[in-house]
Coordinates of C-alpha atoms and ligand atoms in Angstrom, one line a residue:
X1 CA 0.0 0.0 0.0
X2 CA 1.0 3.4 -1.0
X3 CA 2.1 6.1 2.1
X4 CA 0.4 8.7 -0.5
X5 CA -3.7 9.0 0.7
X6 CA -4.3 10.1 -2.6
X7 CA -6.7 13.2 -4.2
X8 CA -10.4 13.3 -2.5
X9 CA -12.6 13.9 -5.4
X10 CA -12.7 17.5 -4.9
X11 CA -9.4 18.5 -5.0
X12 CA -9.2 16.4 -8.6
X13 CA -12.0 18.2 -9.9
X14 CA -10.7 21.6 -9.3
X15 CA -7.8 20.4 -11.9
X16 CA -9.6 18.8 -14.4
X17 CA -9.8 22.5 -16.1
X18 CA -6.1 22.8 -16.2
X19 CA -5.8 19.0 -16.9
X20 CA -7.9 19.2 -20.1
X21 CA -5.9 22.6 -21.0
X22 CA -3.0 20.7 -20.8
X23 CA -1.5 22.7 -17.8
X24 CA -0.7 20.5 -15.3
X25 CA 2.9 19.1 -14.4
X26 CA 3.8 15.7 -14.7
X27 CA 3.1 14.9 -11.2
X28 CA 0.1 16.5 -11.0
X29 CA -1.4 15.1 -13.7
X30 CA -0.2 11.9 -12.2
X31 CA -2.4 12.2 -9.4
X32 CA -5.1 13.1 -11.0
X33 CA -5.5 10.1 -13.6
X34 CA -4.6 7.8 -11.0
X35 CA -7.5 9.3 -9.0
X36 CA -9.6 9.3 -12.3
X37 CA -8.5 5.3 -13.1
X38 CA -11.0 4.0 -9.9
X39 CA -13.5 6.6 -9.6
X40 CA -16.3 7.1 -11.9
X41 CA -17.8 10.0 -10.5
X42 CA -14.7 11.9 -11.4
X43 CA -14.5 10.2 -14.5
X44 CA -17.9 11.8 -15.1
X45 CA -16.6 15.1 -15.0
X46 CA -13.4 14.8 -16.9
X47 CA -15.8 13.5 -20.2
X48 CA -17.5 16.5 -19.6
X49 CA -14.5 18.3 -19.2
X50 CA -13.1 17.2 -22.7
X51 CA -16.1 17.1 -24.7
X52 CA -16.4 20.8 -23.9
X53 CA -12.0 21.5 -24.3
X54 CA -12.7 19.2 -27.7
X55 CA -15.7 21.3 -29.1
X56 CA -13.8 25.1 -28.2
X57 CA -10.9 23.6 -30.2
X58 CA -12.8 21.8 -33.0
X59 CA -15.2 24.9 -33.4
X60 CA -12.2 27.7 -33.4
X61 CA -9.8 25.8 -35.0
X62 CA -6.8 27.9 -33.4
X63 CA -6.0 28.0 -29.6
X64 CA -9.2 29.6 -27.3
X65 CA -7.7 33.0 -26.3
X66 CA -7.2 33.2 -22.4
X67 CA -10.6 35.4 -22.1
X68 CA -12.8 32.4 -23.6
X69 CA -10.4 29.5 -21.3
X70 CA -11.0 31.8 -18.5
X71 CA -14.8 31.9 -19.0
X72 CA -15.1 28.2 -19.3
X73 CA -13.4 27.5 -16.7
X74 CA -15.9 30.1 -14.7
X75 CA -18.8 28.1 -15.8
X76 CA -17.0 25.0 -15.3
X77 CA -16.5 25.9 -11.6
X78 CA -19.9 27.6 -11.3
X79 CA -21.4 24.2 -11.4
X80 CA -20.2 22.7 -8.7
Ligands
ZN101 ZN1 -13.3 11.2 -7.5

């Protein structure tokens, strides 16, 4: 067993954003996709996460300029 308790579901869900956007270090996103590889509530929320990341991309076809990431990631959070 592992010495490391892990990410509670909250604390991964505040870095899914980042996660998606590709922002995270390589230990964080460690953590997270370990946290993500047992629970499916979490796993929930990262589709959601991507299908959204996926569509901004698809749909602009350049990089989302910070003032559109920052506003998803507002409306991300304000569903909580
Ligand atoms: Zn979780």
């Amino acid at each position: 067993m592992s010495a490391e308790p892990g990410k509670l579901c909250h604390e991964v869900r505040v870095e899914l954003p980042a996660l998606v956007a590709g922002e995270l270090d390589h230990t964080a996103r460690a953590a997270v996709e370990e946290h993500l590889s047992f629970c499916s509530g979490c796993q929930f929320e990262w589709h959601e996460h991507e299908l959204v990341w996926r569509c901004l991309s698809q749909c602009e076809d350049v990089d989302p300029p910070e003032e559109l990431r920052a506003r998803v990631r507002h409306a991300i959070a304000g569903l909580e």
